[in-house]
Coordinates of C-alpha atoms in Angstrom, one line a residue:
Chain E
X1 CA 3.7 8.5 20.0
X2 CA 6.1 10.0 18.2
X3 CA 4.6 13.4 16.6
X4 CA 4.6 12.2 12.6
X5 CA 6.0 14.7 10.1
X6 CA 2.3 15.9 8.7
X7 CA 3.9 16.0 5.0
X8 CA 4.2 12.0 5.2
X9 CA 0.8 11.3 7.1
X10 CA -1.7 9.8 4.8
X11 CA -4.8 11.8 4.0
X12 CA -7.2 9.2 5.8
X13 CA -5.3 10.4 8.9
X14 CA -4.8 13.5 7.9
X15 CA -8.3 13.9 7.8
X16 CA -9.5 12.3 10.8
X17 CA -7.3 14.1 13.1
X18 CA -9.0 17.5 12.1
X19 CA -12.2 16.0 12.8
X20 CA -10.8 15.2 16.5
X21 CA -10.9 11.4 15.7
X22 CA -7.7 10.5 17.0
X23 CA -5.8 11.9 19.6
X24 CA -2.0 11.3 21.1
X25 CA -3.0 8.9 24.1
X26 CA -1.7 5.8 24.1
X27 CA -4.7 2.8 24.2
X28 CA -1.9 0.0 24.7
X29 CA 1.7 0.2 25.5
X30 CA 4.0 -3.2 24.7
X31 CA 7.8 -2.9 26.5
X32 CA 10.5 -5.3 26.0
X33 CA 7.9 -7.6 25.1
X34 CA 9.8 -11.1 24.7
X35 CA 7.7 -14.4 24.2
X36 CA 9.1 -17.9 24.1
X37 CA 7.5 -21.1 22.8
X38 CA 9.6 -23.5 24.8
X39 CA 13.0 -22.8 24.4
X40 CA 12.2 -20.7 21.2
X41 CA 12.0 -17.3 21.3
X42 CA 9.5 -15.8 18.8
X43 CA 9.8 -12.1 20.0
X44 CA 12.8 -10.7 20.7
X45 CA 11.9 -7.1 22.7
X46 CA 9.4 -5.5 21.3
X47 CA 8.7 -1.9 22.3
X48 CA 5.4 -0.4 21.0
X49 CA 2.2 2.0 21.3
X50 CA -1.3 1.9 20.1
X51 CA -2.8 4.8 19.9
X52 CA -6.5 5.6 20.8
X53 CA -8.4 5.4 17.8
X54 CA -5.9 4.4 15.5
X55 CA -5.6 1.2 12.9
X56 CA -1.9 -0.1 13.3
X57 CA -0.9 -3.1 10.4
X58 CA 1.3 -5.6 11.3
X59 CA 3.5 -6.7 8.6
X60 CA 6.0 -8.8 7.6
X61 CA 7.0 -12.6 6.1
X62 CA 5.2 -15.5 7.7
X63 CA 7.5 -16.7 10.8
X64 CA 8.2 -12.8 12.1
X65 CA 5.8 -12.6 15.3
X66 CA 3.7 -10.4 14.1
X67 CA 0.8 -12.7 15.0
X68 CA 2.5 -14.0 17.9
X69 CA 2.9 -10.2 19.6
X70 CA -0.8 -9.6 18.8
X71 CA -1.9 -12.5 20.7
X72 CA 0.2 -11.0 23.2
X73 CA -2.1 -8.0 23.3
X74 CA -5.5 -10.2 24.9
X75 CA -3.1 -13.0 26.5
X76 CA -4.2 -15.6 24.0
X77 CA -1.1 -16.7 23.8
X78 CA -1.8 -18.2 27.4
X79 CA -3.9 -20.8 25.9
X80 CA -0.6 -22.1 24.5
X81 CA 1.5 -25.0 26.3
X82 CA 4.8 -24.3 26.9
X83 CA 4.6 -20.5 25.7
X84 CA 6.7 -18.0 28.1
X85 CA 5.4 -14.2 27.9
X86 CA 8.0 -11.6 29.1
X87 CA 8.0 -7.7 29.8
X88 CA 5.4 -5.3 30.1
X89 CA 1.8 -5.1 28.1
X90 CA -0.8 -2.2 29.9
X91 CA -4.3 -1.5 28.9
X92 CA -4.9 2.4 29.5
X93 CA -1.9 2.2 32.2
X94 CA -2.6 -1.6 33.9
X95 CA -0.7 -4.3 33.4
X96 CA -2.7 -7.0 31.8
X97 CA -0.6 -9.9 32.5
X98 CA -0.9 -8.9 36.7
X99 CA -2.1 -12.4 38.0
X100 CA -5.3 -10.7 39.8
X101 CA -6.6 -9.6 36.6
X102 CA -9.4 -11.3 34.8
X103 CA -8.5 -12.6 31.7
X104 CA -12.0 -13.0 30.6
X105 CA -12.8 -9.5 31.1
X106 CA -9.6 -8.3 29.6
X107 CA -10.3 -10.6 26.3
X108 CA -13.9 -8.6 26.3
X109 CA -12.3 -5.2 26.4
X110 CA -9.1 -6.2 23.8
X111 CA -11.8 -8.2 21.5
X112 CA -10.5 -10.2 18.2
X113 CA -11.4 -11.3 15.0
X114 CA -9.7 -14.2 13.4
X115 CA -8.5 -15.6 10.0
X116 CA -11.3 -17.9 9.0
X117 CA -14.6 -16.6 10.5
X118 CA -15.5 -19.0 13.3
X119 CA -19.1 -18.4 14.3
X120 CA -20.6 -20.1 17.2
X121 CA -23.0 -22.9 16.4
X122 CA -25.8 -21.4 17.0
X123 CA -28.0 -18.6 15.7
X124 CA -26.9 -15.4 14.4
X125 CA -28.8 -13.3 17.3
X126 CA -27.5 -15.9 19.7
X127 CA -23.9 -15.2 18.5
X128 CA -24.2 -11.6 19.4
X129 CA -26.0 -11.9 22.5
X130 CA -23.8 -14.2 24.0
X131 CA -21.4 -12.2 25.2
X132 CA -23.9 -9.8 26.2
X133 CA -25.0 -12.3 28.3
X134 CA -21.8 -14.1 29.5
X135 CA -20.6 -10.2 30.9
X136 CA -23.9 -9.4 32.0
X137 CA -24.3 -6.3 29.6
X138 CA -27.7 -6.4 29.3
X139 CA -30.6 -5.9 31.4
X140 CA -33.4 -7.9 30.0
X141 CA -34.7 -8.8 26.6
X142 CA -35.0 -5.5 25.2
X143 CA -31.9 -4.1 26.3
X144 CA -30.4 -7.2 24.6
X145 CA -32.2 -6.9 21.4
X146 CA -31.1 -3.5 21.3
X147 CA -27.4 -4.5 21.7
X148 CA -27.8 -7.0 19.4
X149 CA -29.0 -4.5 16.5
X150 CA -26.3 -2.0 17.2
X151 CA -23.7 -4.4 17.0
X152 CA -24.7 -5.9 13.3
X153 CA -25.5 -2.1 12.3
X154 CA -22.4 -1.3 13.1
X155 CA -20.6 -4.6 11.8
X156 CA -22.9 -3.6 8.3
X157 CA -24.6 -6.6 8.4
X158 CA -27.8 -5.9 10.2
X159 CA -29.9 -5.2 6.7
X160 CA -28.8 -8.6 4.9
X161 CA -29.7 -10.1 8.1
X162 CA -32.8 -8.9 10.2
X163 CA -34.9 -11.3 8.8
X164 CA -33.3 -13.8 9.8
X165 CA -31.9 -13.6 13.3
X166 CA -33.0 -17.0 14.6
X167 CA -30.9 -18.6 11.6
X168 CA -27.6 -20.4 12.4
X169 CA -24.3 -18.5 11.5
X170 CA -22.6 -20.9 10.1
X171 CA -25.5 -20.6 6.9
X172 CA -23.9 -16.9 6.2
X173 CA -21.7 -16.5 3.4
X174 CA -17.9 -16.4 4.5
X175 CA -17.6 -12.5 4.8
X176 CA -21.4 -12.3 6.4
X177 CA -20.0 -14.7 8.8
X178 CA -16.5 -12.6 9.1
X179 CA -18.3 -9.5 9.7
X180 CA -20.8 -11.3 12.0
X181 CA -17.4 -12.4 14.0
X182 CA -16.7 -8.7 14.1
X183 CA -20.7 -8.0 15.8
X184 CA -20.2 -10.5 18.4
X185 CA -16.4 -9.0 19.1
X186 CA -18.1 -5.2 19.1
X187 CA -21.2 -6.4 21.2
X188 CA -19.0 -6.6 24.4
X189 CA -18.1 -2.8 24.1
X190 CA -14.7 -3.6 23.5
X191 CA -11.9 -0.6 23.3
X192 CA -9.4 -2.6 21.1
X193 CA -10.2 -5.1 18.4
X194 CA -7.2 -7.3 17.1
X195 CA -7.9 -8.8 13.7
X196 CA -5.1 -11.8 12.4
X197 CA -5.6 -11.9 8.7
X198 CA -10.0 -10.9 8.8
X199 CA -9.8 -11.1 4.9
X200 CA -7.7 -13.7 4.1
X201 CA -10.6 -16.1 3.1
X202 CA -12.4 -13.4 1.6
X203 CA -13.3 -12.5 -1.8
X204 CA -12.8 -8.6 -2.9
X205 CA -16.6 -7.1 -2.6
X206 CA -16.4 -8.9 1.6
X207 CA -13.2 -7.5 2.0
X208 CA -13.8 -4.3 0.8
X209 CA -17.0 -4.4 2.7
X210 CA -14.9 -5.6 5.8
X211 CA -12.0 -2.7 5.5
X212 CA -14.8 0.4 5.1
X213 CA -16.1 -1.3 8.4
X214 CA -12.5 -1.3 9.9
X215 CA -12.5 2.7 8.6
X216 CA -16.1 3.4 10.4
X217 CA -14.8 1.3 13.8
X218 CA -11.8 3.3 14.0
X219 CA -13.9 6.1 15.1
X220 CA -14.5 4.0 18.6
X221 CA -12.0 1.6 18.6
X222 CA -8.4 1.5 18.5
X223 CA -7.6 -1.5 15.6
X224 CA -4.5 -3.6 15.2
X225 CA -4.5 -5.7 12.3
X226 CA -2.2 -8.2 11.1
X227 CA -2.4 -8.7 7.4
X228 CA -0.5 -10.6 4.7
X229 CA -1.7 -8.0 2.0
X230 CA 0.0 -5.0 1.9
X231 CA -2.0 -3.0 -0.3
X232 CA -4.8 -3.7 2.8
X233 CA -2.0 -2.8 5.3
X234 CA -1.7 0.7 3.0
X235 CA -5.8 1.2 2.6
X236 CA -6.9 0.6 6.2
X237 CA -4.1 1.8 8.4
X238 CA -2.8 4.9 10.1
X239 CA 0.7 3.3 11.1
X240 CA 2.6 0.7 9.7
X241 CA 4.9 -1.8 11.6
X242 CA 7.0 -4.0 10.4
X243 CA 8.1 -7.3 11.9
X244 CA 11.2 -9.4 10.4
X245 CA 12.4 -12.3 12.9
X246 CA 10.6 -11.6 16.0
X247 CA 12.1 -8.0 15.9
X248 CA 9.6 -4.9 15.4
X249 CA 11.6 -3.6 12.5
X250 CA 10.2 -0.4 11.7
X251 CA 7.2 1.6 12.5
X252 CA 6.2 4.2 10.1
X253 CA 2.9 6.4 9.3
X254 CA 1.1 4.4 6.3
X255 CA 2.4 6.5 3.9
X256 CA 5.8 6.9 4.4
X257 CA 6.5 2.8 5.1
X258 CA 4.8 2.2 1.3
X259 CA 6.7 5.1 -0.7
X260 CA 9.8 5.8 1.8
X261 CA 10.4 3.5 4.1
X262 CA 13.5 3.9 6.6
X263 CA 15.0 0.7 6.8
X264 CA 16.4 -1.6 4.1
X265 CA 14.4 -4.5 5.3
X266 CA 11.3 -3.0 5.3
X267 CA 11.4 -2.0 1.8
X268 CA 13.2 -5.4 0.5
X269 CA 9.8 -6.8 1.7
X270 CA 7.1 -4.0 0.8
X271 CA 9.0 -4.4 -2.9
X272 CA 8.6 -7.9 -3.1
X273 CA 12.6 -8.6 -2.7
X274 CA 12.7 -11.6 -0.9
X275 CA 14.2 -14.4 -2.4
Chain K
X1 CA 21.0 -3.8 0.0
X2 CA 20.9 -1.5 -2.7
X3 CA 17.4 0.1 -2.7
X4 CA 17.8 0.8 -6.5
X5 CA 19.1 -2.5 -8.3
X6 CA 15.4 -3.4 -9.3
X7 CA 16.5 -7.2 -10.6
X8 CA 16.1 -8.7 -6.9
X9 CA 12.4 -9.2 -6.7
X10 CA 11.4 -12.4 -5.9
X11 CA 9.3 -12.0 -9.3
X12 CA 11.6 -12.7 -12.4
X13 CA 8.9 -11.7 -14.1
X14 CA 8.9 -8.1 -12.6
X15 CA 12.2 -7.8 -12.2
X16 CA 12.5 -8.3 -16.4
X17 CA 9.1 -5.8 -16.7
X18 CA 11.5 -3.1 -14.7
X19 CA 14.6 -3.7 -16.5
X20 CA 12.5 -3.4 -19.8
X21 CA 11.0 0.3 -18.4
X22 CA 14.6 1.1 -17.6
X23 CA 16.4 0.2 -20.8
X24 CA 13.4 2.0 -22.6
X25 CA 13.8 5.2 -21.0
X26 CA 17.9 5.0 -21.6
X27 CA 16.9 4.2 -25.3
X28 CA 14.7 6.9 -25.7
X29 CA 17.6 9.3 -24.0
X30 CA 20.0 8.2 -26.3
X31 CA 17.8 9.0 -28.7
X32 CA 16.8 12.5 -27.9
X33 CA 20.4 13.1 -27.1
X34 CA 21.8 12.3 -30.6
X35 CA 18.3 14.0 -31.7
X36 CA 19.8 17.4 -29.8
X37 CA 22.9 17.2 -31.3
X38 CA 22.3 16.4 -35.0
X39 CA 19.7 19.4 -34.7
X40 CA 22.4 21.7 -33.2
X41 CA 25.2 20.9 -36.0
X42 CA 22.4 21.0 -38.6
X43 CA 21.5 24.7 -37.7
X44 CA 25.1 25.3 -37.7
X45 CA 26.4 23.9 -40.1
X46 CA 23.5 24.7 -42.3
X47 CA 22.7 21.4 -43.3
X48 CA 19.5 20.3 -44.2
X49 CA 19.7 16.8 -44.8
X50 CA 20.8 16.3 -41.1
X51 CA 17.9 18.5 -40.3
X52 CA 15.5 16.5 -42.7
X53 CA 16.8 13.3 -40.1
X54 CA 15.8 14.8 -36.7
X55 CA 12.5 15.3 -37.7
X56 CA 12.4 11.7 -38.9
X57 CA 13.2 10.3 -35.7
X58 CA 10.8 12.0 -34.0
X59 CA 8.4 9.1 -34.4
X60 CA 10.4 7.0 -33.0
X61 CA 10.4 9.0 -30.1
X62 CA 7.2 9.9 -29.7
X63 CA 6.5 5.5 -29.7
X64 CA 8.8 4.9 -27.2
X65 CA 6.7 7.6 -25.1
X66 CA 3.9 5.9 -25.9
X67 CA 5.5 2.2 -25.0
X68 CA 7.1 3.3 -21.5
X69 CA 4.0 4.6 -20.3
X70 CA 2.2 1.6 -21.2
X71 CA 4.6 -0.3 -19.2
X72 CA 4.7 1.6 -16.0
X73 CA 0.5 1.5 -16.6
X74 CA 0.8 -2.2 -16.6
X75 CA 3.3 -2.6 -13.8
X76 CA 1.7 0.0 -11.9
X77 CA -2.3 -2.0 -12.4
X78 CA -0.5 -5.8 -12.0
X79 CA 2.0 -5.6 -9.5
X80 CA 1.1 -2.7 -7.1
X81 CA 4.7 -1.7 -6.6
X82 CA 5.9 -0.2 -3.2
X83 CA 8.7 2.5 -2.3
X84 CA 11.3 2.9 -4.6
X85 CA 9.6 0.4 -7.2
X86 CA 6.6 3.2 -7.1
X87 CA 9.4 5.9 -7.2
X88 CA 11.0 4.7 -10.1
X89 CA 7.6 4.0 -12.1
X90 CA 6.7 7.8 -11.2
X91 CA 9.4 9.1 -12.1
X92 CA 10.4 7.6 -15.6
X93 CA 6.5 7.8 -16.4
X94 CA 6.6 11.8 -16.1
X95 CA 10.9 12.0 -17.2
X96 CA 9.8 10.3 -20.9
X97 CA 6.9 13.6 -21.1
X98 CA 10.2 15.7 -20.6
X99 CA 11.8 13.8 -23.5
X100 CA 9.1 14.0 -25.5
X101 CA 9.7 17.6 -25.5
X102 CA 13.1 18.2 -25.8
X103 CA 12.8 15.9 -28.9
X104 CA 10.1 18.2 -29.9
X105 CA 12.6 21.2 -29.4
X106 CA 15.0 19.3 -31.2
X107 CA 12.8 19.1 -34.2
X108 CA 11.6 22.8 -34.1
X109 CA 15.5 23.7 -34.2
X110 CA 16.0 21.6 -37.3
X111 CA 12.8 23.2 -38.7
X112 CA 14.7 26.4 -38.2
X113 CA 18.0 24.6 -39.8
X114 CA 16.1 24.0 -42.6
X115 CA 14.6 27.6 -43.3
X116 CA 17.9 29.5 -42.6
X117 CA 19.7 26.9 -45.2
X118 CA 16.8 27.7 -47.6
X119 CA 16.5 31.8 -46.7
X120 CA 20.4 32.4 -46.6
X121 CA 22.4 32.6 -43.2
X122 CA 21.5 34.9 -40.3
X123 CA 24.4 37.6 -40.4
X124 CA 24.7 36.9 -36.3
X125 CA 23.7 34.2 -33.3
X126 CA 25.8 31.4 -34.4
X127 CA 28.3 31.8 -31.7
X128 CA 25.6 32.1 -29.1
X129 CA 23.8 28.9 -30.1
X130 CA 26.8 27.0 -30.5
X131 CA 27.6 27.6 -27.0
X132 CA 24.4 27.8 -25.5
X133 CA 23.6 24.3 -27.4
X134 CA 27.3 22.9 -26.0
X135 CA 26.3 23.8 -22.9
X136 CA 22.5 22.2 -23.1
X137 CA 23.6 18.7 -24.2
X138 CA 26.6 18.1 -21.5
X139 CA 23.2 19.3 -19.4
X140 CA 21.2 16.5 -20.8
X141 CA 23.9 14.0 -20.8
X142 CA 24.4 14.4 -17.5
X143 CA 21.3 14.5 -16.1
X144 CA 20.6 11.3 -18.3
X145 CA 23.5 9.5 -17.0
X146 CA 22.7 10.3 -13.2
X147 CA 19.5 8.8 -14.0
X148 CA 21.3 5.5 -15.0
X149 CA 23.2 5.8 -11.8
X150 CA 20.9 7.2 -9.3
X151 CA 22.9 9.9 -8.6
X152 CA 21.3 12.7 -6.5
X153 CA 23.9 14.6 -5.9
X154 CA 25.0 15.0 -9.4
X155 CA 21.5 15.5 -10.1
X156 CA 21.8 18.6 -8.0
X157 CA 25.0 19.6 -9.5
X158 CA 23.0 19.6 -13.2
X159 CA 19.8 21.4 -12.1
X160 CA 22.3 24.3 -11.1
X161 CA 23.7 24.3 -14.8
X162 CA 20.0 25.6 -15.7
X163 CA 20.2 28.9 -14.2
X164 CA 23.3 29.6 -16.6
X165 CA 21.9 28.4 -19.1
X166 CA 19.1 30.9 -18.7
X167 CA 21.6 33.6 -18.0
X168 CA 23.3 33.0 -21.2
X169 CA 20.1 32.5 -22.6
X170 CA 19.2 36.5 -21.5
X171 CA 22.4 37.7 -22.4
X172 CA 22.1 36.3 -26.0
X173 CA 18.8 37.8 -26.8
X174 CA 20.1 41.2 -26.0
X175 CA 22.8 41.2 -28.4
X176 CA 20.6 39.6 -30.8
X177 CA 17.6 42.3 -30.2
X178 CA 20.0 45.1 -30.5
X179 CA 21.8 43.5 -33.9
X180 CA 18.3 43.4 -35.3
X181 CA 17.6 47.2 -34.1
X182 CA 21.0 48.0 -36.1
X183 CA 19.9 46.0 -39.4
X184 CA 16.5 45.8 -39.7
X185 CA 16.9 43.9 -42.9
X186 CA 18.3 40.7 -41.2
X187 CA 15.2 40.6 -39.0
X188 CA 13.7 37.2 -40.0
X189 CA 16.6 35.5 -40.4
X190 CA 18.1 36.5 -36.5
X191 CA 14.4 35.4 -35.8
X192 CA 15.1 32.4 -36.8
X193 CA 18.0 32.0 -34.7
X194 CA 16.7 33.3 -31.9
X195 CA 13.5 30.5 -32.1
X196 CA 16.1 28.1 -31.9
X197 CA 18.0 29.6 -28.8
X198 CA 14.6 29.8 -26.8
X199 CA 13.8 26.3 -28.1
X200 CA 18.1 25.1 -26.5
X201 CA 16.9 27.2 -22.9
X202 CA 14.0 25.0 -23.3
X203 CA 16.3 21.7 -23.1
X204 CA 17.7 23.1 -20.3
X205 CA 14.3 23.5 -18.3
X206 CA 13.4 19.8 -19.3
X207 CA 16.6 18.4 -18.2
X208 CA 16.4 19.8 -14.9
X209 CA 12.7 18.5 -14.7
X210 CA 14.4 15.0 -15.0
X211 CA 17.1 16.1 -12.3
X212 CA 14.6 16.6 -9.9
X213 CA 12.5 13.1 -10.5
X214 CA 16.0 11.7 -10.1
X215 CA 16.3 13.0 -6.6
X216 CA 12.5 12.1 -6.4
X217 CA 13.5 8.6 -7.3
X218 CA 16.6 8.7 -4.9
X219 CA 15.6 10.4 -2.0
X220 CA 11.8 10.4 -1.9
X221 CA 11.6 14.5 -1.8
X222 CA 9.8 16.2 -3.9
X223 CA 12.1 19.0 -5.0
X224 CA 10.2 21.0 -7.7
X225 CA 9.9 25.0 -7.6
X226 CA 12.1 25.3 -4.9
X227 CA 15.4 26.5 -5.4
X228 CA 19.3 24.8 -6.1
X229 CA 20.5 25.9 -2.5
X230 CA 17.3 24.4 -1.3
X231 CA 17.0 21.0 -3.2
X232 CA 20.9 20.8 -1.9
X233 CA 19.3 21.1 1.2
X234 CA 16.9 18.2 0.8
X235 CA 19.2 16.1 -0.8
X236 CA 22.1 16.1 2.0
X237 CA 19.6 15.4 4.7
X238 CA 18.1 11.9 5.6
X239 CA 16.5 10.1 3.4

């Protein structure tokens, strides 16, 4: 990464690079990253790091790739007909698009957390342990339990929820079952979490609750989150990057994108100057 | 595009709440400006009635303080501007506390006006506030109309004027301080005049405070206490 001017890096990072939370090593590295949906092309070369232990926001208007490029990041986009992935995406130095990787394994280590909260059918323990179980995390009941109770303490949700473990998910109120989403993605010991949009369906008290979780995960995880708020992009993030047309636009420290931003188009579309 | 034509959001709405903030803060300049002036040709022209009218308007200015910040509050809680929006909002919010204070300069000088007309000239320090008070408003009307174009370099250009201004300020009080050793008897009344000199290198220190939230605005640096050579510095560099 490029070393960011410390005058124009926002206090949250500020403050968690003197307590040695994030260092300069890149987690994920994205070169000439071009995808086509048929004869489409939705990205158009994207070049771009994420750092170890850093929350990058995606931004830009709906239709720029942002989504598109982070699907790119756990090969979702292969579940897609007729979708065409080029250049080069590595996971601490490996290519994950190298055909004798396995792409379940990789989706377990890049985990991700989607718009509307989509909870398995099934109870809430049962939604965390299964991909416990599916990787073979755990060795026995207790081992399981015990995974299962880090990974809703962590997610925050372990204390509205203890009681009722052996209740389906799909009972929990829409950010319960958001930030369940987000157990069952850290449960598999991930080392990147992509979130499209977590908050979008929402309210303010789950979203907030949901962003001070993003802020505690950053100390483990590296986070890249696509949002369509952008004071969310400005509270949860280290960097900033912003996507117009399938081109990667601008990428900024937090700060410095929402008070100075380099490029034209960037502010046009922080500033609301779209017509 | 134009970072600074604040009519293109895709909000009419805000674009009408900006151009409101804007043609507030021009008012209120225009104000203060003509506010200046009256006060300077009061003092030296030793008319009171003019004076009597600067104080009057001071209300006026002191509302439109008010009203501004009220606006930027209410943009600033509503629409959660961005980058030069949050510039702008920043900087007009703490250029109308500037205004505020030159008016209330202005009104302390026609205070003075108003006793000297009453007491009987000073016998010396007209010359020097005529000039120094020339010298203030082109100061203030400059720095007010590279606020209406978001001009940073002539923003620069009238922050330099201060440092003369305080020169002349310095070398007026010594004349004025040894006249006063030589005639005792004219004391108060040179007093008087030299209130209203410190109260003109007062205008000058405001105005440059609006110079530099103009290159704020502009540029995104944050140019206070450093010096001219320095904010020239800033101001040529990238943005």
């Amino acid at each position: 990464m490029k070393m960011v001017n410390p005058e124009m890096m926002s206090q949250r990072t500020q403050a968690r690079q003197a307590e040695g939370a994030m260092t300069e090593k890149a987690k994920m590295s994205a070169r000439d990253v071009k995808v086509f949906y048929g004869d489409t092309q939705a990205i158009k070369g994207i070049d771009l790091d994420i750092m170890e232990n850093e929350v990058i926001a995606f931004i830009g208007p709906s239709g720029c790739g942002k989504s598109t490029f982070l699907r790119t990041l756990n090969r979702m986009n292969d579940t897609i007909d007729g979708c065409r992935v080029e250049g080069q995406v590595t996971l601490d130095g490996r290519d994950i698009y190298d055909p004798s990787l396995d792409v379940v394994l990789l989706r377990a280590q890049v985990g991700m957390v989607f718009q509307k909260p989509n909870p398995f059918p099934k109870s809430i323990y049962d939604n965390v342990a299964y991909g416990p179980k599916l990787h073979g995390l755990a060795r026995g009941r207790g081992d399981l339990d015990d995974i299962v109770e880090s990974s809703l303490r962590r997610a925050g949700l372990w204390e509205e929820v203890k009681d009722r473990l052996d209740k389906p998910g799909t009972g929990l109120s829409g950010g319960q079952q958001q930030r369940l989403c987000i157990a069952r993605a850290i449960a598999v010991s991930p080392e990147v979490i992509l979130m499209d949009e977590p908050c979008s369906a929402l309210d303010p008290i789950a979203t907030a609750k949901v962003e001070e979780l993003i802020d505690e995960l950053s100390n483990q995880y590296s986070i890249a989150i696509v949002t369509h708020s952008m004071q969310q992009a400005a509270r949860v993030s280290d960097r900033t990057a912003y996507f117009h047309l399938g081109e990667l636009i601008e990428v900024n420290n937090t700060e410095k994108v929402f008070t100075q931003p380099d490029h034209d188009l960037t502010e046009a579309y922080i500033t609301g100057r779209f017509g | 595009m134009d970072r600074f034509h604040f009519g293109k959001h895709s909000s009419s709405q805000y674009n009408e709440e900006m151009e409101s903030i804007r043609t507030h803060l021009m008012e209120m300049g225009g104000l203060v400006e003509k506010q200046v002036g009256d006060a300077l040709q009061a003092l030296l022209a030793g008319d009171s009635e003019l004076a009597e009218q600067v104080l009057t308007v001071e209300d006026r200015v002191d509302n439109l303080e008010k009203k501004i910040d009220e606006e930027c509050a209410r943009v600033l809680a509503l629409r959660a501007p961005a980058a030069s929006d949050l510039r702008m909002l920043i900087a007009v919010s703490k250029c109308v506390s500037d205004l505020e204070r030159i008016g209330d300069e202005s009104a302390k000088i026609a205070a003075m006006a108003i006793q000297l007309a009453q007491e009987g000239e000073s016998p010396s320090g007209y010359v020097e506030a005529r000039h120094i008070g020339n010298h203030v408003r082109r100061m203030l009307h400059s720095a007010l109309d590279a606020f209406a174009r978001f001009d940073a370099d002539k923003a620069v250009e009238v922050a330099g004027e201060d440092a003369q201004i305080d020169m002349e300020y310095r070398s007026a009080m010594r004349s004025l301080v040894t006249f006063m050793m030589e005639d005792p008897r004219s004391i108060s009344r040179v007093l008087n005049v030299i209130w209203t000199l410190r109260s003109l290198e007062r205008v000058g220190d405001h105005s440059r405070n609006i110079c530099e939230q103009i290159i704020y605005l502009v540029k995104g640096k944050d140019v206070r206490h450093i010096s001219v050579d320095q904010m020239e510095k800033e101001v040529k560099g990238k943005p």
